[in-house]
């Protein structure tokens, strides 16, 4: 036993050491990719460019870095501007500050790779007396306004909403399920985020920024994006799946769902019929228990064949299934919801349960991270009127046994249960199913509570054809092949987020690279930048 423990400890130390070395030393795949970029991309002499700059967020996820090389090249060409890479946050820990300083001075694989596709300079945000003074003033103005978590998510500074970003970053950084406005821990976090806002606001005042490209439109990654969008600067989010254009009126990626119904109606009858047929087939596969159907990240099915003893009570009471989301993974991916986080939503459901005579069931997804499962279990321990189901319970079995309603904020269960003709009530108007009526979509938190208090009066009719239409538009109409010729094949080779940080992705990319494909990507990105469209649509 002691030997096993020692071996595990040694393995962990070696892994950490290897990870540390990767921050500073190039490997053969990275060198090969850098050489390829210098040989392939048009070089722009710095002296020939104007003083405008394009900001490219530093990102160390390999597929995204490859994607950045293309949009960086075309943005620089389009706007005749210098490319500058930046880290979105002020390093918080002394160790992080030292590592960034060392990498900035001596270089690193990431810096070398970014230079290979035209980056001229690098920015790591830092503090000075002016920023500290201005931040303290804003902090002192904000703190008295924050009486609860609902106030936090609505924090606005200089006319720009930052509250949702501050909120989500706190949950993710501290791995806590909710926020309490009065705590010192949150106040330190708030002060840090305000310093970041002031830094980037001053940066945009002092520099002529023509465009910005970010990795996310949530968390503090989106702080410079929000400021840039307010100023009318060209804003983009790029990754290996998609490219989105963001504006002050539309600051989130992945909100295509708002136009699904209208865009489907614009398709030919042949496209519509073919799309519906494909969607029905894919939904049937998912509901049959096939793993990863249009969800490459999923490794377990929630729709297995019923194999347990009865899960629901035999009674005439209304039976409700709660499908909680991850507590830490941005609760605001598409905008504000009726509740600022999952924890607050569950607290409301507990209150409603005391005023009603329903049966309440909770089931986490079998893929849920351990921390979230434990939090859900601990949350409901004091409430015996809620029954926690095994995470590998089959939704098929729950439907067969008589679940009447399913509750989510904006989760995939919205279309999955609708496909089985079961009503789902969303706790947000910013949910992916909002263009259709197959879910119940209350207009406000008050209406949401009123519906839940009076479920016996709900008679919701579901048009399953709308579910098929939604599924086609969500998963099949817009392909993800703008960068990789077949993104599905790529994800089957690199089937996890860890695998996609491997430099082997560079080798895979170069082994499949052709001059023809290179030109196709450049042309597609160039046309998208010129078009003004919200999303790059690839053939």
mmCIF file of C-alpha atoms in Angstrom, residues 296-510:
data_model
loop_
_atom_site.group_PDB
_atom_site.id
_atom_site.type_symbol
_atom_site.label_atom_id
_atom_site.label_comp_id
_atom_site.label_asym_id
_atom_site.label_seq_id
_atom_site.Cartn_x
_atom_site.Cartn_y
_atom_site.Cartn_z
ATOM 1 C CA UNK A 296 -19.320 14.914 -28.287
ATOM 2 C CA UNK A 297 -18.520 15.888 -24.683
ATOM 3 C CA UNK A 298 -21.010 13.362 -23.269
ATOM 4 C CA UNK A 299 -19.664 9.962 -22.209
ATOM 5 C CA UNK A 300 -22.809 8.542 -20.578
ATOM 6 C CA UNK A 301 -26.423 8.404 -21.699
ATOM 7 C CA UNK A 302 -29.303 9.541 -19.511
ATOM 8 C CA UNK A 303 -31.745 7.535 -21.665
ATOM 9 C CA UNK A 304 -30.730 3.959 -21.022
ATOM 10 C CA UNK A 305 -33.190 1.068 -20.998
ATOM 11 C CA UNK A 306 -35.158 0.990 -17.702
ATOM 12 C CA UNK A 307 -33.346 -1.434 -15.424
ATOM 13 C CA UNK A 308 -34.197 -0.445 -11.855
ATOM 14 C CA UNK A 309 -37.006 -1.120 -9.454
ATOM 15 C CA UNK A 310 -39.736 1.493 -9.494
ATOM 16 C CA UNK A 311 -38.352 4.996 -8.879
ATOM 17 C CA UNK A 312 -41.530 7.061 -8.480
ATOM 18 C CA UNK A 313 -44.247 6.620 -5.914
ATOM 19 C CA UNK A 314 -47.550 5.170 -7.046
ATOM 20 C CA UNK A 315 -49.893 8.044 -6.269
ATOM 21 C CA UNK A 316 -52.172 10.598 -7.882
ATOM 22 C CA UNK A 317 -49.998 13.514 -6.833
ATOM 23 C CA UNK A 318 -48.333 15.710 -9.446
ATOM 24 C CA UNK A 319 -44.771 14.491 -9.939
ATOM 25 C CA UNK A 320 -42.005 16.983 -10.732
ATOM 26 C CA UNK A 321 -38.475 16.267 -11.898
ATOM 27 C CA UNK A 322 -35.776 18.857 -11.196
ATOM 28 C CA UNK A 323 -32.772 18.685 -13.537
ATOM 29 C CA UNK A 324 -30.074 20.842 -11.899
ATOM 30 C CA UNK A 325 -27.227 22.436 -13.816
ATOM 31 C CA UNK A 326 -23.582 22.562 -12.802
ATOM 32 C CA UNK A 327 -23.216 25.103 -9.981
ATOM 33 C CA UNK A 328 -19.885 26.507 -11.197
ATOM 34 C CA UNK A 329 -20.207 26.622 -14.989
ATOM 35 C CA UNK A 330 -21.488 30.084 -15.960
ATOM 36 C CA UNK A 331 -25.205 30.284 -15.073
ATOM 37 C CA UNK A 332 -25.495 33.255 -17.456
ATOM 38 C CA UNK A 333 -24.274 31.893 -20.824
ATOM 39 C CA UNK A 334 -27.066 33.612 -22.791
ATOM 40 C CA UNK A 335 -28.061 36.491 -20.481
ATOM 41 C CA UNK A 336 -29.881 36.995 -17.179
ATOM 42 C CA UNK A 337 -32.325 34.391 -15.897
ATOM 43 C CA UNK A 338 -35.081 34.493 -13.267
ATOM 44 C CA UNK A 339 -32.475 33.437 -10.684
ATOM 45 C CA UNK A 340 -28.813 34.517 -10.463
ATOM 46 C CA UNK A 341 -27.517 30.979 -9.931
ATOM 47 C CA UNK A 342 -28.608 27.339 -9.620
ATOM 48 C CA UNK A 343 -28.464 27.479 -5.826
ATOM 49 C CA UNK A 344 -30.939 30.397 -5.671
ATOM 50 C CA UNK A 345 -33.259 28.556 -8.071
ATOM 51 C CA UNK A 346 -33.258 25.432 -5.903
ATOM 52 C CA UNK A 347 -33.898 27.535 -2.790
ATOM 53 C CA UNK A 348 -37.013 28.928 -4.473
ATOM 54 C CA UNK A 349 -38.227 25.439 -5.376
ATOM 55 C CA UNK A 350 -37.847 24.354 -1.744
ATOM 56 C CA UNK A 351 -40.031 27.284 -0.663
ATOM 57 C CA UNK A 352 -42.655 26.401 -3.251
ATOM 58 C CA UNK A 353 -42.618 22.769 -2.148
ATOM 59 C CA UNK A 354 -43.851 23.777 1.334
ATOM 60 C CA UNK A 355 -46.842 25.546 -0.193
ATOM 61 C CA UNK A 356 -47.899 22.754 -2.556
ATOM 62 C CA UNK A 357 -48.746 19.069 -2.413
ATOM 63 C CA UNK A 358 -46.515 17.669 -5.153
ATOM 64 C CA UNK A 359 -43.944 14.919 -5.286
ATOM 65 C CA UNK A 360 -40.470 16.309 -5.982
ATOM 66 C CA UNK A 361 -37.653 14.313 -7.580
ATOM 67 C CA UNK A 362 -34.091 15.366 -8.397
ATOM 68 C CA UNK A 363 -31.749 13.720 -10.876
ATOM 69 C CA UNK A 364 -28.292 14.897 -11.841
ATOM 70 C CA UNK A 365 -26.829 13.962 -15.217
ATOM 71 C CA UNK A 366 -24.595 10.850 -15.121
ATOM 72 C CA UNK A 367 -21.779 13.008 -16.557
ATOM 73 C CA UNK A 368 -21.964 15.554 -13.721
ATOM 74 C CA UNK A 369 -18.688 16.377 -11.982
ATOM 75 C CA UNK A 370 -18.339 14.890 -8.486
ATOM 76 C CA UNK A 371 -18.340 18.280 -6.733
ATOM 77 C CA UNK A 372 -21.718 19.197 -8.211
ATOM 78 C CA UNK A 373 -23.258 15.818 -7.357
ATOM 79 C CA UNK A 374 -22.121 16.190 -3.742
ATOM 80 C CA UNK A 375 -23.467 19.737 -3.558
ATOM 81 C CA UNK A 376 -26.861 18.623 -4.849
ATOM 82 C CA UNK A 377 -26.957 15.748 -2.374
ATOM 83 C CA UNK A 378 -25.984 17.989 0.544
ATOM 84 C CA UNK A 379 -28.409 20.712 -0.520
ATOM 85 C CA UNK A 380 -31.436 18.408 -0.380
ATOM 86 C CA UNK A 381 -30.462 16.388 2.723
ATOM 87 C CA UNK A 382 -32.493 18.620 5.092
ATOM 88 C CA UNK A 383 -35.589 18.363 2.853
ATOM 89 C CA UNK A 384 -37.241 14.917 3.068
ATOM 90 C CA UNK A 385 -39.999 15.992 0.671
ATOM 91 C CA UNK A 386 -37.406 15.843 -2.145
ATOM 92 C CA UNK A 387 -36.255 12.437 -3.375
ATOM 93 C CA UNK A 388 -32.790 12.267 -4.917
ATOM 94 C CA UNK A 389 -32.708 9.702 -7.724
ATOM 95 C CA UNK A 390 -29.572 7.809 -8.794
ATOM 96 C CA UNK A 391 -27.733 9.821 -11.447
ATOM 97 C CA UNK A 392 -27.779 6.832 -13.829
ATOM 98 C CA UNK A 393 -31.576 6.505 -13.612
ATOM 99 C CA UNK A 394 -33.179 6.383 -17.048
ATOM 100 C CA UNK A 395 -35.373 9.280 -18.153
ATOM 101 C CA UNK A 396 -37.271 6.708 -20.183
ATOM 102 C CA UNK A 397 -38.226 4.934 -16.956
ATOM 103 C CA UNK A 398 -39.201 8.209 -15.255
ATOM 104 C CA UNK A 399 -41.509 9.130 -18.116
ATOM 105 C CA UNK A 400 -43.055 5.652 -18.184
ATOM 106 C CA UNK A 401 -43.665 5.816 -14.428
ATOM 107 C CA UNK A 402 -45.504 9.100 -14.703
ATOM 108 C CA UNK A 403 -43.363 12.223 -14.314
ATOM 109 C CA UNK A 404 -45.730 15.123 -15.032
ATOM 110 C CA UNK A 405 -43.363 18.097 -15.363
ATOM 111 C CA UNK A 406 -39.623 18.680 -15.677
ATOM 112 C CA UNK A 407 -37.901 21.850 -14.452
ATOM 113 C CA UNK A 408 -34.723 23.414 -15.806
ATOM 114 C CA UNK A 409 -33.278 26.894 -16.259
ATOM 115 C CA UNK A 410 -32.117 26.433 -19.864
ATOM 116 C CA UNK A 411 -30.967 22.801 -20.134
ATOM 117 C CA UNK A 412 -31.213 20.211 -22.912
ATOM 118 C CA UNK A 413 -33.976 18.437 -21.038
ATOM 119 C CA UNK A 414 -36.146 21.189 -22.516
ATOM 120 C CA UNK A 415 -36.273 19.493 -25.895
ATOM 121 C CA UNK A 416 -35.595 15.930 -24.684
ATOM 122 C CA UNK A 417 -38.710 15.731 -22.513
ATOM 123 C CA UNK A 418 -40.752 17.642 -25.076
ATOM 124 C CA UNK A 419 -39.763 14.947 -27.611
ATOM 125 C CA UNK A 420 -41.362 12.448 -25.199
ATOM 126 C CA UNK A 421 -44.452 14.680 -24.959
ATOM 127 C CA UNK A 422 -43.730 15.830 -21.415
ATOM 128 C CA UNK A 423 -43.972 19.532 -20.479
ATOM 129 C CA UNK A 424 -40.837 21.373 -19.318
ATOM 130 C CA UNK A 425 -40.908 24.706 -17.515
ATOM 131 C CA UNK A 426 -37.878 26.947 -18.105
ATOM 132 C CA UNK A 427 -36.685 29.419 -15.444
ATOM 133 C CA UNK A 428 -35.324 31.836 -18.040
ATOM 134 C CA UNK A 429 -36.379 33.699 -21.145
ATOM 135 C CA UNK A 430 -32.769 33.389 -22.338
ATOM 136 C CA UNK A 431 -33.054 29.672 -23.035
ATOM 137 C CA UNK A 432 -32.273 27.858 -26.315
ATOM 138 C CA UNK A 433 -35.902 26.767 -26.817
ATOM 139 C CA UNK A 434 -37.455 30.239 -26.615
ATOM 140 C CA UNK A 435 -38.362 30.517 -30.325
ATOM 141 C CA UNK A 436 -40.826 27.622 -29.944
ATOM 142 C CA UNK A 437 -43.824 26.732 -27.777
ATOM 143 C CA UNK A 438 -42.954 23.122 -26.939
ATOM 144 C CA UNK A 439 -41.776 24.319 -23.493
ATOM 145 C CA UNK A 440 -43.583 26.504 -20.988
ATOM 146 C CA UNK A 441 -41.753 29.846 -20.954
ATOM 147 C CA UNK A 442 -42.987 32.182 -18.208
ATOM 148 C CA UNK A 443 -42.350 35.868 -18.854
ATOM 149 C CA UNK A 444 -41.106 36.671 -15.346
ATOM 150 C CA UNK A 445 -40.016 35.172 -12.051
ATOM 151 C CA UNK A 446 -43.444 36.009 -10.593
ATOM 152 C CA UNK A 447 -45.254 34.203 -13.429
ATOM 153 C CA UNK A 448 -42.870 31.259 -13.029
ATOM 154 C CA UNK A 449 -43.759 30.910 -9.343
ATOM 155 C CA UNK A 450 -47.471 31.312 -10.071
ATOM 156 C CA UNK A 451 -47.380 28.500 -12.654
ATOM 157 C CA UNK A 452 -45.586 26.193 -10.213
ATOM 158 C CA UNK A 453 -48.097 26.976 -7.481
ATOM 159 C CA UNK A 454 -50.966 26.009 -9.805
ATOM 160 C CA UNK A 455 -49.750 23.076 -11.892
ATOM 161 C CA UNK A 456 -53.143 21.384 -11.716
ATOM 162 C CA UNK A 457 -54.413 24.155 -14.022
ATOM 163 C CA UNK A 458 -51.659 23.697 -16.630
ATOM 164 C CA UNK A 459 -52.715 22.019 -19.860
ATOM 165 C CA UNK A 460 -49.763 22.411 -22.181
ATOM 166 C CA UNK A 461 -50.002 20.969 -25.688
ATOM 167 C CA UNK A 462 -46.733 19.998 -27.362
ATOM 168 C CA UNK A 463 -46.200 20.046 -31.103
ATOM 169 C CA UNK A 464 -43.458 17.421 -31.463
ATOM 170 C CA UNK A 465 -42.810 18.638 -35.021
ATOM 171 C CA UNK A 466 -41.475 21.862 -33.470
ATOM 172 C CA UNK A 467 -39.057 19.797 -31.384
ATOM 173 C CA UNK A 468 -37.724 18.159 -34.555
ATOM 174 C CA UNK A 469 -37.412 21.554 -36.224
ATOM 175 C CA UNK A 470 -35.543 22.967 -33.225
ATOM 176 C CA UNK A 471 -33.187 20.001 -33.118
ATOM 177 C CA UNK A 472 -32.357 20.335 -36.803
ATOM 178 C CA UNK A 473 -31.556 24.036 -36.453
ATOM 179 C CA UNK A 474 -29.585 23.546 -33.251
ATOM 180 C CA UNK A 475 -27.507 20.498 -34.126
ATOM 181 C CA UNK A 476 -27.589 19.827 -37.871
ATOM 182 C CA UNK A 477 -28.216 22.974 -39.923
ATOM 183 C CA UNK A 478 -25.077 24.850 -38.900
ATOM 184 C CA UNK A 479 -22.059 22.589 -39.209
ATOM 185 C CA UNK A 480 -18.821 23.106 -37.287
ATOM 186 C CA UNK A 481 -16.484 22.483 -40.224
ATOM 187 C CA UNK A 482 -15.178 25.966 -40.892
ATOM 188 C CA UNK A 483 -11.682 25.041 -39.641
ATOM 189 C CA UNK A 484 -11.396 21.252 -39.577
ATOM 190 C CA UNK A 485 -12.802 19.708 -42.726
ATOM 191 C CA UNK A 486 -14.729 17.254 -40.559
ATOM 192 C CA UNK A 487 -15.004 18.509 -36.982
ATOM 193 C CA UNK A 488 -16.817 15.359 -35.877
ATOM 194 C CA UNK A 489 -13.858 13.227 -36.982
ATOM 195 C CA UNK A 490 -11.472 15.557 -35.161
ATOM 196 C CA UNK A 491 -13.465 15.286 -31.905
ATOM 197 C CA UNK A 492 -13.513 11.505 -32.193
ATOM 198 C CA UNK A 493 -9.701 11.532 -32.272
ATOM 199 C CA UNK A 494 -9.332 14.158 -29.523
ATOM 200 C CA UNK A 495 -12.406 13.318 -27.493
ATOM 201 C CA UNK A 496 -11.786 15.337 -24.333
ATOM 202 C CA UNK A 497 -10.816 18.844 -23.293
ATOM 203 C CA UNK A 498 -7.549 17.448 -21.921
ATOM 204 C CA UNK A 499 -6.715 15.764 -25.245
ATOM 205 C CA UNK A 500 -7.299 19.056 -27.050
ATOM 206 C CA UNK A 501 -4.577 20.774 -25.052
ATOM 207 C CA UNK A 502 -2.068 18.255 -26.380
ATOM 208 C CA UNK A 503 0.438 19.445 -28.964
ATOM 209 C CA UNK A 504 -0.496 16.313 -30.923
ATOM 210 C CA UNK A 505 -3.360 18.408 -32.275
ATOM 211 C CA UNK A 506 -0.766 20.461 -34.182
ATOM 212 C CA UNK A 507 0.552 17.278 -35.756
ATOM 213 C CA UNK A 508 -2.996 16.178 -36.678
ATOM 214 C CA UNK A 509 -3.691 19.586 -38.222
ATOM 215 C CA UNK A 510 -0.507 19.675 -40.288
#
